[in-house]
Short mmCIF file of C-alpha atoms in Angstrom, two decimals:
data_model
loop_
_atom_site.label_atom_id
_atom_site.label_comp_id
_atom_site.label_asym_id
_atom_site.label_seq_id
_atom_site.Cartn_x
_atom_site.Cartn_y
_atom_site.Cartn_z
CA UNK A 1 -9.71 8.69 33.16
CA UNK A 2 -11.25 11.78 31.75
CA UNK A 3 -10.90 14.97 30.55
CA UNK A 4 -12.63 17.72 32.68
CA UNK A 5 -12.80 20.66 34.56
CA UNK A 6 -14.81 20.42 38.01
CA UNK A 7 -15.03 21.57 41.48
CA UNK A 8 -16.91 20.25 44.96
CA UNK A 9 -16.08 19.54 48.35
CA UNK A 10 -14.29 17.86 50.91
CA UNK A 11 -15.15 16.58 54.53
CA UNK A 12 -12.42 16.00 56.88
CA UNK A 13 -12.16 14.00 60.21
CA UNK A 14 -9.87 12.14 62.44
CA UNK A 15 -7.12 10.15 60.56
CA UNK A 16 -7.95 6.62 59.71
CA UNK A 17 -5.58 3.93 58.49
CA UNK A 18 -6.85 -0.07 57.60
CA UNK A 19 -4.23 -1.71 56.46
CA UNK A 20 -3.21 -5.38 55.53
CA UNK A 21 -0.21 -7.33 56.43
CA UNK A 22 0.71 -8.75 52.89
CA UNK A 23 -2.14 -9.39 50.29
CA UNK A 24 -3.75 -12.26 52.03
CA UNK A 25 -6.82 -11.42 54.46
CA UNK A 26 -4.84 -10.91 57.74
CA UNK A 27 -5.99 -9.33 61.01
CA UNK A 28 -7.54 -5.46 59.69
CA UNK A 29 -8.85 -2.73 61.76
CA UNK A 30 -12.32 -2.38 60.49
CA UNK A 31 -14.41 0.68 60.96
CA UNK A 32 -18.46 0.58 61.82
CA UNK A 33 -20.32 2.20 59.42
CA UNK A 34 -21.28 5.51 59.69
CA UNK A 35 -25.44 6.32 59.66
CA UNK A 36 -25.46 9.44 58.44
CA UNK A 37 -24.00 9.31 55.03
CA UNK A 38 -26.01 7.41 52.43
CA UNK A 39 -24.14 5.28 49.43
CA UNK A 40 -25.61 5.03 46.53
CA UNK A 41 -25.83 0.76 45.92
CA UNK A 42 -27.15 -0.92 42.62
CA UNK A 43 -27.83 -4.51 41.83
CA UNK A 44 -25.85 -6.11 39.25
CA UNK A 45 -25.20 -9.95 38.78
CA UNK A 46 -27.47 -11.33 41.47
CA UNK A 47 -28.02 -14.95 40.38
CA UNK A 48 -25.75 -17.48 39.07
CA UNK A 49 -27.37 -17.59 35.69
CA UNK A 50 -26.91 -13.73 35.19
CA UNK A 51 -23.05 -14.29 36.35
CA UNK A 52 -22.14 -16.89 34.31
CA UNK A 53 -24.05 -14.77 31.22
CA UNK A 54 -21.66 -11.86 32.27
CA UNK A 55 -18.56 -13.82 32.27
CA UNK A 56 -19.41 -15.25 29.22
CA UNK A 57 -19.93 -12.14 27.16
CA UNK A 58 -16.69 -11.26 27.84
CA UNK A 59 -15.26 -12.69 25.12
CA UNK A 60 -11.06 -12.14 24.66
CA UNK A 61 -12.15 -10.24 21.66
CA UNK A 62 -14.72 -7.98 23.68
CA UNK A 63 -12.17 -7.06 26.20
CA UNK A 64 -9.25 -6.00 23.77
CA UNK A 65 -11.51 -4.02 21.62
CA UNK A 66 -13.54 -1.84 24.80
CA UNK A 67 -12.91 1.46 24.77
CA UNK A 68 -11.85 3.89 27.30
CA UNK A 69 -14.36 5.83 29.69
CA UNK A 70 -13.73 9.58 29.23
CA UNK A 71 -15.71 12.45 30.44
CA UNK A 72 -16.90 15.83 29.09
CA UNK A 73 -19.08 17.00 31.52
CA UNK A 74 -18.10 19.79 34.03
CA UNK A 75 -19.89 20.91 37.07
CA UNK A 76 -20.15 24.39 38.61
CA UNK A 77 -17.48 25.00 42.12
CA UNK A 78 -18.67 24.09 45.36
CA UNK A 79 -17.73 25.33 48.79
CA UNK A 80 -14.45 23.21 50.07
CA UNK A 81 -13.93 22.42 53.18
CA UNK A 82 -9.94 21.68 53.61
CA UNK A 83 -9.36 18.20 55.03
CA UNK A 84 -7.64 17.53 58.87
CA UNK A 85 -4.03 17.16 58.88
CA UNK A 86 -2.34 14.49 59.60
CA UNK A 87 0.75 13.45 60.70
CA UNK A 88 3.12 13.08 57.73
CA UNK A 89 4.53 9.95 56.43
CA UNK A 90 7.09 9.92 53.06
CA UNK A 91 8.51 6.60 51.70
CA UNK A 92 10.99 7.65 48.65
CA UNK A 93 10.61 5.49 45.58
CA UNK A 94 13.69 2.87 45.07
CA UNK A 95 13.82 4.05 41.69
CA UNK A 96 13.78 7.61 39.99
CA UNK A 97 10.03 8.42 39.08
CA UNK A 98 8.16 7.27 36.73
CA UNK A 99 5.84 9.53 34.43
CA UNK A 100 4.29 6.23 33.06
CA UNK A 101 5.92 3.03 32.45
CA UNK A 102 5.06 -0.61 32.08
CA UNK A 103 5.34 -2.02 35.51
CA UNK A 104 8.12 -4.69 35.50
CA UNK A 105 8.61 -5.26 39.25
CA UNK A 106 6.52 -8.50 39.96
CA UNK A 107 4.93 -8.67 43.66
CA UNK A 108 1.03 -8.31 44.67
CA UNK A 109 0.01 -5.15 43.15
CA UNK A 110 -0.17 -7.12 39.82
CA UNK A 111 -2.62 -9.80 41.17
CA UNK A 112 -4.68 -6.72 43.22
CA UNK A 113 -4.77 -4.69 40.50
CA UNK A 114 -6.78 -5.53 37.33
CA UNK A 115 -9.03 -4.30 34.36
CA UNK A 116 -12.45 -3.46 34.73
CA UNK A 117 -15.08 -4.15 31.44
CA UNK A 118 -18.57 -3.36 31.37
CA UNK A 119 -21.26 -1.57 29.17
CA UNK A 120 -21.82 1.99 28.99
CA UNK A 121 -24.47 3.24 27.21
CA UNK A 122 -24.53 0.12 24.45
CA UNK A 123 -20.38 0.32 24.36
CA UNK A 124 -18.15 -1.86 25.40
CA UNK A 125 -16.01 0.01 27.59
CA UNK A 126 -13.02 -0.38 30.06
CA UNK A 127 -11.60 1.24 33.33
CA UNK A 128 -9.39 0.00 36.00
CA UNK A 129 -9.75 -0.85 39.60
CA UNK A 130 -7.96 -2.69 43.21
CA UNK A 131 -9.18 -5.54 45.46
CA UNK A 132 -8.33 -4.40 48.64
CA UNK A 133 -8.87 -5.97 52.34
CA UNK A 134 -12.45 -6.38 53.20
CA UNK A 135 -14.96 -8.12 55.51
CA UNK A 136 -16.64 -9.79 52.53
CA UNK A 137 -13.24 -10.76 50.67
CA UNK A 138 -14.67 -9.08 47.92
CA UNK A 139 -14.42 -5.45 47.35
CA UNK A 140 -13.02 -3.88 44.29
CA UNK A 141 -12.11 -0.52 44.49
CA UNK A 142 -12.77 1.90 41.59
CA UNK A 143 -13.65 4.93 40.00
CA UNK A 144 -17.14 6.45 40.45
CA UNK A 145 -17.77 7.21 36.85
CA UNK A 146 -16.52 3.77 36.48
CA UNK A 147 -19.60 2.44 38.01
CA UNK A 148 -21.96 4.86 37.00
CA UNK A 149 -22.14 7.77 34.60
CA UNK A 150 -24.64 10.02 32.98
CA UNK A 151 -27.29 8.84 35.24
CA UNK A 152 -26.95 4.84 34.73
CA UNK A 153 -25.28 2.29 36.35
CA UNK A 154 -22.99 0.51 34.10
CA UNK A 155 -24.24 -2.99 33.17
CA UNK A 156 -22.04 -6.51 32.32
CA UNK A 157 -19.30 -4.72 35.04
CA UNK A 158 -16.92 -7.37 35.76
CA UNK A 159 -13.43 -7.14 37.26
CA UNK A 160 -10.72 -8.83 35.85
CA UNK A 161 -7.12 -9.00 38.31
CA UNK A 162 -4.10 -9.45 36.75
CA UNK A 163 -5.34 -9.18 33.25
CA UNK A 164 -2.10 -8.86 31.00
CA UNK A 165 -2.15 -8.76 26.81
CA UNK A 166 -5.75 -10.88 26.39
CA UNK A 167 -4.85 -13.50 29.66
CA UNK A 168 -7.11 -13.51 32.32
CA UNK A 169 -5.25 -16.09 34.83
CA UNK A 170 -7.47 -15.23 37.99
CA UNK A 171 -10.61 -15.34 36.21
CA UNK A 172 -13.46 -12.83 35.27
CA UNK A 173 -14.99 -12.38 38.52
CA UNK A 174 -18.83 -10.54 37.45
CA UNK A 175 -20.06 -7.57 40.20
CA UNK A 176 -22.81 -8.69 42.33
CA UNK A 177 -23.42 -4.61 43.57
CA UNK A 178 -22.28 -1.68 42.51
CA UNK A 179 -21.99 1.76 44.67
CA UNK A 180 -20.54 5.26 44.81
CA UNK A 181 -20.33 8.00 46.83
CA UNK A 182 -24.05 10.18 47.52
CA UNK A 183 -22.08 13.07 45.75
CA UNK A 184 -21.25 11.25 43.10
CA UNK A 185 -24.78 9.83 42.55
CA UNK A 186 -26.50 12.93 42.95
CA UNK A 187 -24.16 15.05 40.41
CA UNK A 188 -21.43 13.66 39.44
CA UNK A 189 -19.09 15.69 41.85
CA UNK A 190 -15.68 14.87 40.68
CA UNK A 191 -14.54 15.17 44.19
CA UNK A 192 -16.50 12.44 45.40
CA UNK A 193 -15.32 10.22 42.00
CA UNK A 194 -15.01 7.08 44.15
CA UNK A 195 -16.77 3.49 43.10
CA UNK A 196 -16.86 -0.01 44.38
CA UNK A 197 -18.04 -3.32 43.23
CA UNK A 198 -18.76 -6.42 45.36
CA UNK A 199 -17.85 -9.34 43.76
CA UNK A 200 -19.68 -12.65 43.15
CA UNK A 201 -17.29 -15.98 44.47
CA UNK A 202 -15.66 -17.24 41.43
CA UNK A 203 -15.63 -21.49 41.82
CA UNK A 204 -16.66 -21.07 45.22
CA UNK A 205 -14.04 -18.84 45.85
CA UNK A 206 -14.08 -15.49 46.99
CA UNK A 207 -11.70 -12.60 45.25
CA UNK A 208 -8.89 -11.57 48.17
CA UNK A 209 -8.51 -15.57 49.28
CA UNK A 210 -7.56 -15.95 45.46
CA UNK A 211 -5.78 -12.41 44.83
CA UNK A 212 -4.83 -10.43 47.97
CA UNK A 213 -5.62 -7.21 49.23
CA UNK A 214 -4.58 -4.00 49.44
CA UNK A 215 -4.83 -1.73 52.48
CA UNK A 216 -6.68 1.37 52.23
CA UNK A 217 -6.33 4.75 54.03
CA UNK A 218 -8.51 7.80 54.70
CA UNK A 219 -8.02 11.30 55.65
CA UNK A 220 -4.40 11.05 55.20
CA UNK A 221 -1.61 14.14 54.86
CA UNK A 222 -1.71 15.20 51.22
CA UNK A 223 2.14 15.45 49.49
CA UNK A 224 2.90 11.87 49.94
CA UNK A 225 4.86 9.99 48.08
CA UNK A 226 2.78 8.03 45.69
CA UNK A 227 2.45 4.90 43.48
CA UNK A 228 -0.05 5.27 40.78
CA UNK A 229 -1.16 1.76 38.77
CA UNK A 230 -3.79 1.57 35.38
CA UNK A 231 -4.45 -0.21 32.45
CA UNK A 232 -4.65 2.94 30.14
CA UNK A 233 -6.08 2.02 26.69
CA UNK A 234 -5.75 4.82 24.63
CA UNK A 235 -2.73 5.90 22.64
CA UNK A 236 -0.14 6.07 23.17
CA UNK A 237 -1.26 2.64 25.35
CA UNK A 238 -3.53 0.20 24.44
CA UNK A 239 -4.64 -1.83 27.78
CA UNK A 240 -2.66 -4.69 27.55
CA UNK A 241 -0.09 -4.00 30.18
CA UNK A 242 -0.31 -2.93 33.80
CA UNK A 243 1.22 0.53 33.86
CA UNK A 244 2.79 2.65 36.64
CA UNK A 245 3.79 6.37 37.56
CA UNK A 246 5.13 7.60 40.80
CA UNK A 247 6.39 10.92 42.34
CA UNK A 248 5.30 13.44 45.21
CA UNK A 249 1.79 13.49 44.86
CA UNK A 250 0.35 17.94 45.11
CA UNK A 251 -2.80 19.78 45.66
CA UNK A 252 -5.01 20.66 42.17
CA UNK A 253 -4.49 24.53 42.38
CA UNK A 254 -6.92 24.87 39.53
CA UNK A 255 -10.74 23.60 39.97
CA UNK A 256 -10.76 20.65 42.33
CA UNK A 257 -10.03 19.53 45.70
CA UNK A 258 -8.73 16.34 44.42
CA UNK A 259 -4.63 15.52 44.55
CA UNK A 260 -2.34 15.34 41.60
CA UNK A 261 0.66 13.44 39.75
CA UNK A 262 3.06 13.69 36.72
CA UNK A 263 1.53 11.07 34.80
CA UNK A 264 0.96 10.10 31.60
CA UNK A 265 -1.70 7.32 31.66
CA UNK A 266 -4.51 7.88 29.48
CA UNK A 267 -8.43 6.86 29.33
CA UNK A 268 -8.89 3.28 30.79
CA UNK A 269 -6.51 3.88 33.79
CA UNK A 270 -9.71 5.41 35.29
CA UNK A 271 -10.41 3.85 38.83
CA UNK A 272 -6.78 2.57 39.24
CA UNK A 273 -5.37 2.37 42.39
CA UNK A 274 -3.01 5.11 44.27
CA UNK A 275 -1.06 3.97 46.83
CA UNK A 276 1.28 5.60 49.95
CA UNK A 277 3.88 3.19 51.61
CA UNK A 278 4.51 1.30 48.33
CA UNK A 279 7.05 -1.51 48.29
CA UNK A 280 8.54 -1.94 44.97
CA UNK A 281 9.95 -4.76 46.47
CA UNK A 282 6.55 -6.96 47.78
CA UNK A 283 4.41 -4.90 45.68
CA UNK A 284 2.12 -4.03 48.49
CA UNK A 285 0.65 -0.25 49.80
CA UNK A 286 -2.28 1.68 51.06
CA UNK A 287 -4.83 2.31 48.83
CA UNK A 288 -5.37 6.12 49.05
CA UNK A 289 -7.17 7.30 45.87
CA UNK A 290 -7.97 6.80 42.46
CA UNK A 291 -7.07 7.33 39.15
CA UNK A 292 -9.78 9.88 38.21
CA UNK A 293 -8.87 12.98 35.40
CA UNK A 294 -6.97 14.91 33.75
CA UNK A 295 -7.74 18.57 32.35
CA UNK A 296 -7.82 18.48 28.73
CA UNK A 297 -4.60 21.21 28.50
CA UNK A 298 -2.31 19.45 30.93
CA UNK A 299 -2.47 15.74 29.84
CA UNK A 300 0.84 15.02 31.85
CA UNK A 301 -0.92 15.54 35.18
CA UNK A 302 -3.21 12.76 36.59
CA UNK A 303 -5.69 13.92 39.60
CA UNK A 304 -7.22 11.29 42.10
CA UNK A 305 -9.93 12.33 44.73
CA UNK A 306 -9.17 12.47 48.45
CA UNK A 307 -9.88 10.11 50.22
CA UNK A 308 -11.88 11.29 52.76
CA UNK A 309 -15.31 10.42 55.17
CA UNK A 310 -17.49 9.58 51.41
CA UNK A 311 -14.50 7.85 50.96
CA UNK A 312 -14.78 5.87 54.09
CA UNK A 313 -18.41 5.26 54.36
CA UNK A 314 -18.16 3.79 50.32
CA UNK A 315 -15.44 1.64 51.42
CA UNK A 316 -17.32 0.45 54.72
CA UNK A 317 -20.58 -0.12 53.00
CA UNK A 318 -18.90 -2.33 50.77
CA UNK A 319 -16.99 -4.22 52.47
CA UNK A 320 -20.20 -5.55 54.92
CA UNK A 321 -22.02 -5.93 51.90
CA UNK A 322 -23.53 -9.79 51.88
CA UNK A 323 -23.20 -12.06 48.89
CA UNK A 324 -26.10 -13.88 49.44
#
């Protein structure tokens, strides 16, 4: 999560929805590729010495005392482009909503969702990211400037599902790529703030047969009803508990293009998952942004990019990315 003040744009095309029954790897609608756009893609843990070095610096002690990604850095307004509509779809929350509490109601978006640790410029640091359905079984989604920031791809990025006050019962499972969006890459265009990691198999196992997935949607109606999840670390949190907020999600009338929430969650909630469709009940949804910034004189709002055709093409080339 980070403090900022940026602008960029948005492409918008036909509606697309993938989706998983549950969180195990059921039948999804995948889409091809698309040529056009290039992701930016970086090589992380690539043999099985360098993973198990990874997972080893990640000490208990290392993870409870990384710090929080936050941004300064603002970028000059770029010509939007408003996104298609779509054909609305509202699910009201079960309970009243939630400006940022600790998530109490069990089901799969506490194995799905997990920490993210890695180094960022000699710090150990922290954000927060989603498995979600994938070809591969192994596709984390995140925040860009949780895989890259200032120029550098982060290094030691592993993913850690289900993490919960120093317990790690699903493993540390170490990133075998890391990409982001080409806007992203090339300037750090906040509304293009979208990363993902491909995972190494953890004892011959990959992530989603262990955890689940979430579905994921793109070019969606904006003003949904939404489901926010994080492991903020900074006060008045400190990263040991998966925390919520939920609400009507609303357009950024100040500098972005991005959507927005009441929400409280702080640095470290960075590249936690958004979700429409959420059951309280099972715990599952539709991945359909992330948790991205905040402008430094309005910490109660929380702003996520849309999801859009970056979006899309991230998602894709991750989720056909090989592990060997």
């Amino acid at each position: 999560m980070s403090m900022l003040r940026r602008t960029a744009t948005l492409a918008a095309i036909p509606a697309l929805l993938i989706a998983v029954a549950g969180a195990a790897q059921g039948s999804t609608r995948i889409a091809p590729p698309d040529p056009v756009a290039t992701v930016a893609s970086h090589a992380a843990a690539q043999s099985s010495a360098e993973q198990k070095r990874i997972v080893s610096y990640w000490t208990p002690q290392r993870m409870k005392s990384a710090m929080p990604l936050t941004l300064t850095k603002s970028r000059p307004a770029g010509k939007s482009i408003p996104p298609s509509a779509g054909a609305p779809a509202v699910v009201e929350p079960m309970r009243a909503d939630s400006p940022g509490e600790p998530w109490t109601g069990g089901g799969d978006v506490v194995k799905t969702t997990g920490r993210v640790f890695f180094v960022y410029q000699g710090r150990n640091s922290s954000c927060s990211g989603s498995a979600v359905t994938s070809a591969n079984k192994s596709t984390v989604i995140t925040a860009g400037h949780c895989v890259k920031l200032g120029g550098q791809f982060h290094t030691n990025w592993v993913f850690v599902p289900a993490y919960n006050d120093g317990q790690t019962p699903y493993g540390t499972w170490a990133a075998r790529s890391l990409l982001t969006t080409p806007q992203w890459n090339a300037s750090e265009d906040i509304n293009y703030d979208v990363g993902a990691a491909v995972v190494n198999p953890l004892n011959n196992q990959r992530l989603t047969d262990v955890v689940g997935g979430q579905g994921i949607a793109f070019n969606q109606a904006r003003r949904q009803q939404m489901y926010a999840f994080g492991y903020p670390a900074a006060a008045p949190y400190d990263g040991r508990r998966l925390i919520y907020c939920s609400g009507r999600a609303f357009d950024d009338f100040l500098l972005s293009r991005g959507i927005g929430l009441n929400c409280n969650m702080t640095g470290g909630s960075s590249g936690g998952p958004w979700f429409l469709n959420f059951s309280e009940a099972t715990g599952r949804g539709t991945l359909n942004s992330v948790n991205s910034f905040k402008y430094n004189f309005a910490s109660f709002w929380m702003f996520g990019p849309y999801f859009g055709t970056d979006a899309q093409n991230l998602y894709n080339t991750a989720q056909n990315s090989a592990l060997t």
